[in-house]
mmCIF file of C-alpha atoms in Angstrom:
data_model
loop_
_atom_site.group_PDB
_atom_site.id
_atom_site.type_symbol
_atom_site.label_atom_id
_atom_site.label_comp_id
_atom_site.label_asym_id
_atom_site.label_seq_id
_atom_site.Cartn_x
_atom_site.Cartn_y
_atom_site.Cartn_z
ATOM 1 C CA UNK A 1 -81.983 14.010 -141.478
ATOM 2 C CA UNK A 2 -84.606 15.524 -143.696
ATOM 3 C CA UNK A 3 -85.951 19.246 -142.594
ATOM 4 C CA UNK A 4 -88.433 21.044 -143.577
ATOM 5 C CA UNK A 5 -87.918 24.928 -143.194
ATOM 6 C CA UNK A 6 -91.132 27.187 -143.022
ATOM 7 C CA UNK A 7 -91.257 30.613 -144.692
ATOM 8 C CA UNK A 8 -87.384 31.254 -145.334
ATOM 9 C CA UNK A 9 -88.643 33.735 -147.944
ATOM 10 C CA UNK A 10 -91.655 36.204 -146.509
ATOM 11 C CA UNK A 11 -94.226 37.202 -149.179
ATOM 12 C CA UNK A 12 -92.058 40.591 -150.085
ATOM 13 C CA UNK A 13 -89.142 38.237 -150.681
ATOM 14 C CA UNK A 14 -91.254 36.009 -153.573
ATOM 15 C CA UNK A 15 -92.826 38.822 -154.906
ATOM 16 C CA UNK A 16 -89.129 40.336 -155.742
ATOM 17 C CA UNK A 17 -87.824 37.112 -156.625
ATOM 18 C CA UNK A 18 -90.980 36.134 -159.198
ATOM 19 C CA UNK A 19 -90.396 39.888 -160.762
ATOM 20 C CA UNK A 20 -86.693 39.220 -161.381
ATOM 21 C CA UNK A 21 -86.763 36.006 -162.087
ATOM 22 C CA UNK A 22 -89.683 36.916 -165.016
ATOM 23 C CA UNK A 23 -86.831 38.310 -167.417
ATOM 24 C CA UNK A 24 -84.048 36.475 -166.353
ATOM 25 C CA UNK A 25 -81.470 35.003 -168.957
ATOM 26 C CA UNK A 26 -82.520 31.330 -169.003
ATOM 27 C CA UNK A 27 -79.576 28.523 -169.886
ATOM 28 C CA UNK A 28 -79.357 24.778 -170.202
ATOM 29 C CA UNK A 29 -78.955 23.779 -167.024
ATOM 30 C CA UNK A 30 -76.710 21.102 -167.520
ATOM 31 C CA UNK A 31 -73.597 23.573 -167.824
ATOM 32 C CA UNK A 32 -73.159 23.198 -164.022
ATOM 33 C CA UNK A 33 -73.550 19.177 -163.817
ATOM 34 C CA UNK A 34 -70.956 16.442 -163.425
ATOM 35 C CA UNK A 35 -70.739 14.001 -165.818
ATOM 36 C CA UNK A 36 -72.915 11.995 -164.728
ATOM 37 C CA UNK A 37 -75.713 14.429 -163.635
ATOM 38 C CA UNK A 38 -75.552 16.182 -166.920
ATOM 39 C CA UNK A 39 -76.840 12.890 -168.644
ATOM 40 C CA UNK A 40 -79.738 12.537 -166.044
ATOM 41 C CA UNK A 41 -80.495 16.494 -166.222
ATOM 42 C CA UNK A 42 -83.309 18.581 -168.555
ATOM 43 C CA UNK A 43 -83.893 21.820 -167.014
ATOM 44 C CA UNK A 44 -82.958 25.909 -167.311
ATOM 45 C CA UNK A 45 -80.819 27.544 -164.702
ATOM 46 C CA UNK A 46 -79.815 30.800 -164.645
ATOM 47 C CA UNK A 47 -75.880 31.694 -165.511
ATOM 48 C CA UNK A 48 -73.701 31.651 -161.916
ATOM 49 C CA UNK A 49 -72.581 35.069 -163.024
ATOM 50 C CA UNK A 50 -75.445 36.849 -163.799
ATOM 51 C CA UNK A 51 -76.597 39.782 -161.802
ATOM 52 C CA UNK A 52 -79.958 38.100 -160.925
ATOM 53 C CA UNK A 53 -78.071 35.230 -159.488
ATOM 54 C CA UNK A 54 -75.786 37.135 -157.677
ATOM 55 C CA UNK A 55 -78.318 39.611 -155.804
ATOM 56 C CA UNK A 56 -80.974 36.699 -155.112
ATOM 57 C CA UNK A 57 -77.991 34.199 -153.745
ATOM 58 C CA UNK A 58 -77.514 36.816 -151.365
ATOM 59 C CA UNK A 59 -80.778 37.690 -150.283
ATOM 60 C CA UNK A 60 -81.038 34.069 -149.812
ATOM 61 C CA UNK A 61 -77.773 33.753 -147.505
ATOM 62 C CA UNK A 62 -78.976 37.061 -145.444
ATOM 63 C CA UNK A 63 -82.212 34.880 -144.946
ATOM 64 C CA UNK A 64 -80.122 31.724 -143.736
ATOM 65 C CA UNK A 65 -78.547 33.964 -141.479
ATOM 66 C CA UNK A 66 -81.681 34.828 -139.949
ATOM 67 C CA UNK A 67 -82.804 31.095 -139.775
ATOM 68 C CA UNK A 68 -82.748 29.898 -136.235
ATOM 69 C CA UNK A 69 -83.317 26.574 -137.007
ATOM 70 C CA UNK A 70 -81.607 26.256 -140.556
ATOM 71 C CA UNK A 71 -78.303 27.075 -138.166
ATOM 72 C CA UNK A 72 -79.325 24.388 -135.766
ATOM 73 C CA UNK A 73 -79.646 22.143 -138.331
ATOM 74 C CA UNK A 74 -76.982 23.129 -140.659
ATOM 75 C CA UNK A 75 -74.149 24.270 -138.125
ATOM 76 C CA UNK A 76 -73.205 25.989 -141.627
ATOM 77 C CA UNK A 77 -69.144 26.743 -142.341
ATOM 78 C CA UNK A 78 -69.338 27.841 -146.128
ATOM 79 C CA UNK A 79 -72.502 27.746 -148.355
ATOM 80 C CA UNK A 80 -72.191 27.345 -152.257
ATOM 81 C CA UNK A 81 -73.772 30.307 -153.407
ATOM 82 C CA UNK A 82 -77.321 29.560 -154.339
ATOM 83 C CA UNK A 83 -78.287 29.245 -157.611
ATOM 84 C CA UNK A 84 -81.488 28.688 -159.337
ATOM 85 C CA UNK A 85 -83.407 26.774 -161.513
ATOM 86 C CA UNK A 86 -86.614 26.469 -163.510
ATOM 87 C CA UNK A 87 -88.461 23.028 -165.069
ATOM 88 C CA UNK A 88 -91.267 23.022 -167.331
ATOM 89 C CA UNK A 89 -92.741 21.336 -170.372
ATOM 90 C CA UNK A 90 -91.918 18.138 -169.114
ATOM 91 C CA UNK A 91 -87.948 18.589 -167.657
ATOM 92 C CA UNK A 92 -87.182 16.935 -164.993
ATOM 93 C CA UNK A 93 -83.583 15.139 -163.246
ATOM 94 C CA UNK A 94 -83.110 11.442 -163.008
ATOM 95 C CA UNK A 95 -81.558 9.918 -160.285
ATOM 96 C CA UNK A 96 -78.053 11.313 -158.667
ATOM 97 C CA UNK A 97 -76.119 12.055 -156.172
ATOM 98 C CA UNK A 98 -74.505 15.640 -155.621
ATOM 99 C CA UNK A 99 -70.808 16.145 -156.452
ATOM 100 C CA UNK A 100 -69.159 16.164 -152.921
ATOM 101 C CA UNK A 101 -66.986 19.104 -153.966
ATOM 102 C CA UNK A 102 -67.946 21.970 -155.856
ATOM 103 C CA UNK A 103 -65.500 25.294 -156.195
ATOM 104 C CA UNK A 104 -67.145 28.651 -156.109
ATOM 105 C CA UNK A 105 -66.190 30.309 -159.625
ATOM 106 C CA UNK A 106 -65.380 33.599 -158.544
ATOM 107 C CA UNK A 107 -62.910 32.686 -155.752
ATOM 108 C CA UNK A 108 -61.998 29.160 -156.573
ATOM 109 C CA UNK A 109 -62.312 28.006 -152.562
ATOM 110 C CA UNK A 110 -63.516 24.623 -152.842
ATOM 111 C CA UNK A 111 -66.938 23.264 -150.526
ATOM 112 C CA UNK A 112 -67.385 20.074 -149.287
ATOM 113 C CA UNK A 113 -71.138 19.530 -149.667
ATOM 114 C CA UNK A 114 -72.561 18.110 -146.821
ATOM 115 C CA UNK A 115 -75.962 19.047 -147.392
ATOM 116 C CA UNK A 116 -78.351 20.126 -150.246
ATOM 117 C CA UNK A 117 -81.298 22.479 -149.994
ATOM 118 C CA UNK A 118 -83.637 23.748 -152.133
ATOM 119 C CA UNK A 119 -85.618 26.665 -151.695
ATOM 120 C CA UNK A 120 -89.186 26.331 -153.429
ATOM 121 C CA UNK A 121 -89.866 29.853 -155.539
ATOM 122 C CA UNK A 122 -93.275 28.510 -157.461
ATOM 123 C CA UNK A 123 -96.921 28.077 -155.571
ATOM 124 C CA UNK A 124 -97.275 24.297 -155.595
ATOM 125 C CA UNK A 125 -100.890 25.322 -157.452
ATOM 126 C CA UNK A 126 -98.701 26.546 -160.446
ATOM 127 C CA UNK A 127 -97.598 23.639 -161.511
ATOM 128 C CA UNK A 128 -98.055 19.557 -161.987
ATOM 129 C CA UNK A 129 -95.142 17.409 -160.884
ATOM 130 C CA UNK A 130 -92.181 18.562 -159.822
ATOM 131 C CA UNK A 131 -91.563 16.926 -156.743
ATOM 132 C CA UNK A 132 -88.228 16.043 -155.172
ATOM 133 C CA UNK A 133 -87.815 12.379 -154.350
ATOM 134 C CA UNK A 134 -85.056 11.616 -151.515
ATOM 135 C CA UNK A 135 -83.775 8.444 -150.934
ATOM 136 C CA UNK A 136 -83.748 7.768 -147.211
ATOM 137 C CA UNK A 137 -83.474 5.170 -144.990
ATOM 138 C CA UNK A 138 -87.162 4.880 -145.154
ATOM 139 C CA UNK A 139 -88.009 4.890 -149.230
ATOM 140 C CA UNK A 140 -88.288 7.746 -151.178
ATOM 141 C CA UNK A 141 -89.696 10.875 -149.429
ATOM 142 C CA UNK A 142 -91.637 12.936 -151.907
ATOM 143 C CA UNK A 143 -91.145 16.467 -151.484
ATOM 144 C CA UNK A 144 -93.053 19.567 -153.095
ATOM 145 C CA UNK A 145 -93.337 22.399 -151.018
ATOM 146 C CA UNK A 146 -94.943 26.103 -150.398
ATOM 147 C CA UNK A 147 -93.469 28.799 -152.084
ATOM 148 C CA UNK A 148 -90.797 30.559 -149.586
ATOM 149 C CA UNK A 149 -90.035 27.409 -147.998
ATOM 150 C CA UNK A 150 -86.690 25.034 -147.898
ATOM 151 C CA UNK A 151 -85.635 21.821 -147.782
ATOM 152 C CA UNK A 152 -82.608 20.863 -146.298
ATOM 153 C CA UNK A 153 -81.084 16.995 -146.306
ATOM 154 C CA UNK A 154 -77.768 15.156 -147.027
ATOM 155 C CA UNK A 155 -75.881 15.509 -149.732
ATOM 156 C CA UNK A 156 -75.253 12.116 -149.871
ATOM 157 C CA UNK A 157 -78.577 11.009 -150.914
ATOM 158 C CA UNK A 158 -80.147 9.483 -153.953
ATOM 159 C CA UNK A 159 -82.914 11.972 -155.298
ATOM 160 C CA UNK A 160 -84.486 13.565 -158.579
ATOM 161 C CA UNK A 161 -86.944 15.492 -159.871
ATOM 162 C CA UNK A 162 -90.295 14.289 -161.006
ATOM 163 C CA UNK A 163 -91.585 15.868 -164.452
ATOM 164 C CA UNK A 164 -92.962 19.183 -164.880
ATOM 165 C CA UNK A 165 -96.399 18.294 -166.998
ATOM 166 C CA UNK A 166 -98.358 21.790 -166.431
ATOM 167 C CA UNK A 167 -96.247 25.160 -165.391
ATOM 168 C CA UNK A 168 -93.189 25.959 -163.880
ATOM 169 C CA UNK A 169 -91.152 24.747 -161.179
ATOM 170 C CA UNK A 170 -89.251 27.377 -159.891
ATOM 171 C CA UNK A 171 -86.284 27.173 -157.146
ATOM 172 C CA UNK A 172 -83.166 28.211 -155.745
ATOM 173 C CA UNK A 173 -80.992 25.267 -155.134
ATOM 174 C CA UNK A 174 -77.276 25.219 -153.071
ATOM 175 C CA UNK A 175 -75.191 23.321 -150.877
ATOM 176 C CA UNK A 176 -73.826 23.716 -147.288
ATOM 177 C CA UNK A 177 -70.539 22.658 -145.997
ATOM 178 C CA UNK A 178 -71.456 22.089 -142.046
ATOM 179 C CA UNK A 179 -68.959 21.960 -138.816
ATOM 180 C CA UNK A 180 -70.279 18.462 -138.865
ATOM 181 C CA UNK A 181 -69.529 16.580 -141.407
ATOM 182 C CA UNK A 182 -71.196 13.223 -140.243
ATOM 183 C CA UNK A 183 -74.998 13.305 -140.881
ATOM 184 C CA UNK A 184 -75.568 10.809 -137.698
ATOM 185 C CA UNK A 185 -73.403 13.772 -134.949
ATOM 186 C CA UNK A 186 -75.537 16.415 -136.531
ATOM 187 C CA UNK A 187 -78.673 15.014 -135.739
ATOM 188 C CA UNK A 188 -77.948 14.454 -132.128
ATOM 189 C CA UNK A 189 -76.681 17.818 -131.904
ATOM 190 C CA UNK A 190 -80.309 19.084 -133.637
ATOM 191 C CA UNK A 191 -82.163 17.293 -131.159
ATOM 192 C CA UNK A 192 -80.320 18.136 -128.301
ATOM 193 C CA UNK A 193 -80.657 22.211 -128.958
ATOM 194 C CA UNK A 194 -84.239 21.381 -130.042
ATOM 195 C CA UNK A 195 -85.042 19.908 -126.310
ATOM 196 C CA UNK A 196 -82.606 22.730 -124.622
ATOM 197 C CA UNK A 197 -84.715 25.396 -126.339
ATOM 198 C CA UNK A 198 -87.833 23.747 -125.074
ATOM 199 C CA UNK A 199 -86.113 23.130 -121.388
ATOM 200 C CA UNK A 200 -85.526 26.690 -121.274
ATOM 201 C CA UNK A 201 -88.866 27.613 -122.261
ATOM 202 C CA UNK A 202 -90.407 25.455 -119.695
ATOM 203 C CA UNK A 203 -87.757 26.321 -116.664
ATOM 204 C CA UNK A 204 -86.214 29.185 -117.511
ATOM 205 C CA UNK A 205 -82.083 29.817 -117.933
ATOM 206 C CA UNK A 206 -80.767 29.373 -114.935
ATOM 207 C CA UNK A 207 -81.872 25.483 -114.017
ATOM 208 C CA UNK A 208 -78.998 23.453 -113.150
ATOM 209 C CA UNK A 209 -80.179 20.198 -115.382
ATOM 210 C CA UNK A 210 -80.271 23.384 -118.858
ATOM 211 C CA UNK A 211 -76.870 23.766 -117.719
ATOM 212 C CA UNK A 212 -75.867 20.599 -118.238
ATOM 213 C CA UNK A 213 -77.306 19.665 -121.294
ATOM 214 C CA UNK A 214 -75.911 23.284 -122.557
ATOM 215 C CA UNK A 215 -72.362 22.254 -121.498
ATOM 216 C CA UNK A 216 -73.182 18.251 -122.968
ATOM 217 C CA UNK A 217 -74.044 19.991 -126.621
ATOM 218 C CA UNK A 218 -71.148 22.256 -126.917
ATOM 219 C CA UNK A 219 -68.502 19.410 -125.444
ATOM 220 C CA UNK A 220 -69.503 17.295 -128.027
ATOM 221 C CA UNK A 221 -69.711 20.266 -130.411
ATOM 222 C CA UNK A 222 -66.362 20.624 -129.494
ATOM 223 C CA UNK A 223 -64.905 17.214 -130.235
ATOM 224 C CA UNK A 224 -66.629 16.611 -133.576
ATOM 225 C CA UNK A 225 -66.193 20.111 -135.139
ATOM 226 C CA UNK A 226 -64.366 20.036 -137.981
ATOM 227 C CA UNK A 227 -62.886 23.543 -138.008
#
């Protein structure tokens, strides 16, 4: 499942970000790739330990918290703390795939990542290129997206980033270890608290066939959480 996330960041939110983000220390970015992503990567990203990174991350996470449907969608148990990154002057990130573990460097726990997500940072206006290509099921999904906004889909996939030819591509980038590890179970369990938000809107709490579906979604909640 590929999900596009309106307005995680509000206008106050960006204007923060852009003003910190103006004088932040800058690296290579490919000091946080694997192997093979580091060959495939050309872009700056700012140092996991840097004071920037840390305060933004967690404006970020309280944001995620807030997120209705990022937690519908995500069932989140641990989230890589987000980091950020910036292409321009023609950078961009061949084709990979995500490391399925990554360990936090301040605590050493170790996430699975079952989803990536990027959080767009730069007006779409600001800059040429830049889009992120996912490989689904259906061909490559090109995405570029308002500033404030996220994109959340599986880890597992293909993708890459398209060159930066005018501006600067600006984004916060992270991954999210879910209850659910299988892509498939958490789209049925999206849909089904999608259409049991809507029920409820339409009949209110109390009718008996919101019941059931309530008690259907957290049985098999239930059997395929991995806790």
């Amino acid at each position: 499942m590929i999900l596009h996330i309106e307005k995680v960041l509000d206008g106050a939110a960006l204007a923060r970000f852009r003003h910190m983000l103006a004088d932040a220390p800058w690296a290579d970015g490919r000091v946080t790739a694997g192997y093979q992503s580091a060959i495939a990567k050309r872009n700056l990203q700012l140092p996991e330990d840097c004071a920037a990174a840390r305060e933004l991350g967690g404006a970020i996470e309280a944001a995620l918290a807030r997120s209705l449907l990022f937690q519908a969608a995500a069932l989140p148990a641990r989230i890589f703390p987000p980091l950020f990154n910036r292409y321009e002057g023609g950078h961009d990130f061949g084709t990979h795939v995500d490391n399925a573990i990554r360990i936090v460097p301040r605590t050493g726990e170790r996430i699975r990542t079952d989803l990536s997500a990027t959080v767009f940072l730069a007006d779409p206006a600001d800059y040429d290129g830049g889009e992120l290509l996912i490989e689904d099921v259906y061909g490559a999904q090109s995405v570029k997206l308002p500033a404030g906004d996220m994109i959340l889909y599986p880890a597992t996939s293909l993708h890459r980033v398209a060159p930066v030819t005018r501006g600067a591509r600006v984004a916060s980038f992270f991954w999210i270890q879910s209850l659910i590890r299988e892509d498939a179970q958490r789209g049925i369990l999206f849909d089904m608290d999608m259409a049991i938000q809507r029920l409820r809107a339409d009949v209110g709490d109390d009718h008996p066939s919101l019941v059931t579906l309530t008690g259907c979604y957290h049985n098999l909640l239930r059997r395929w959480a991995d806790c």
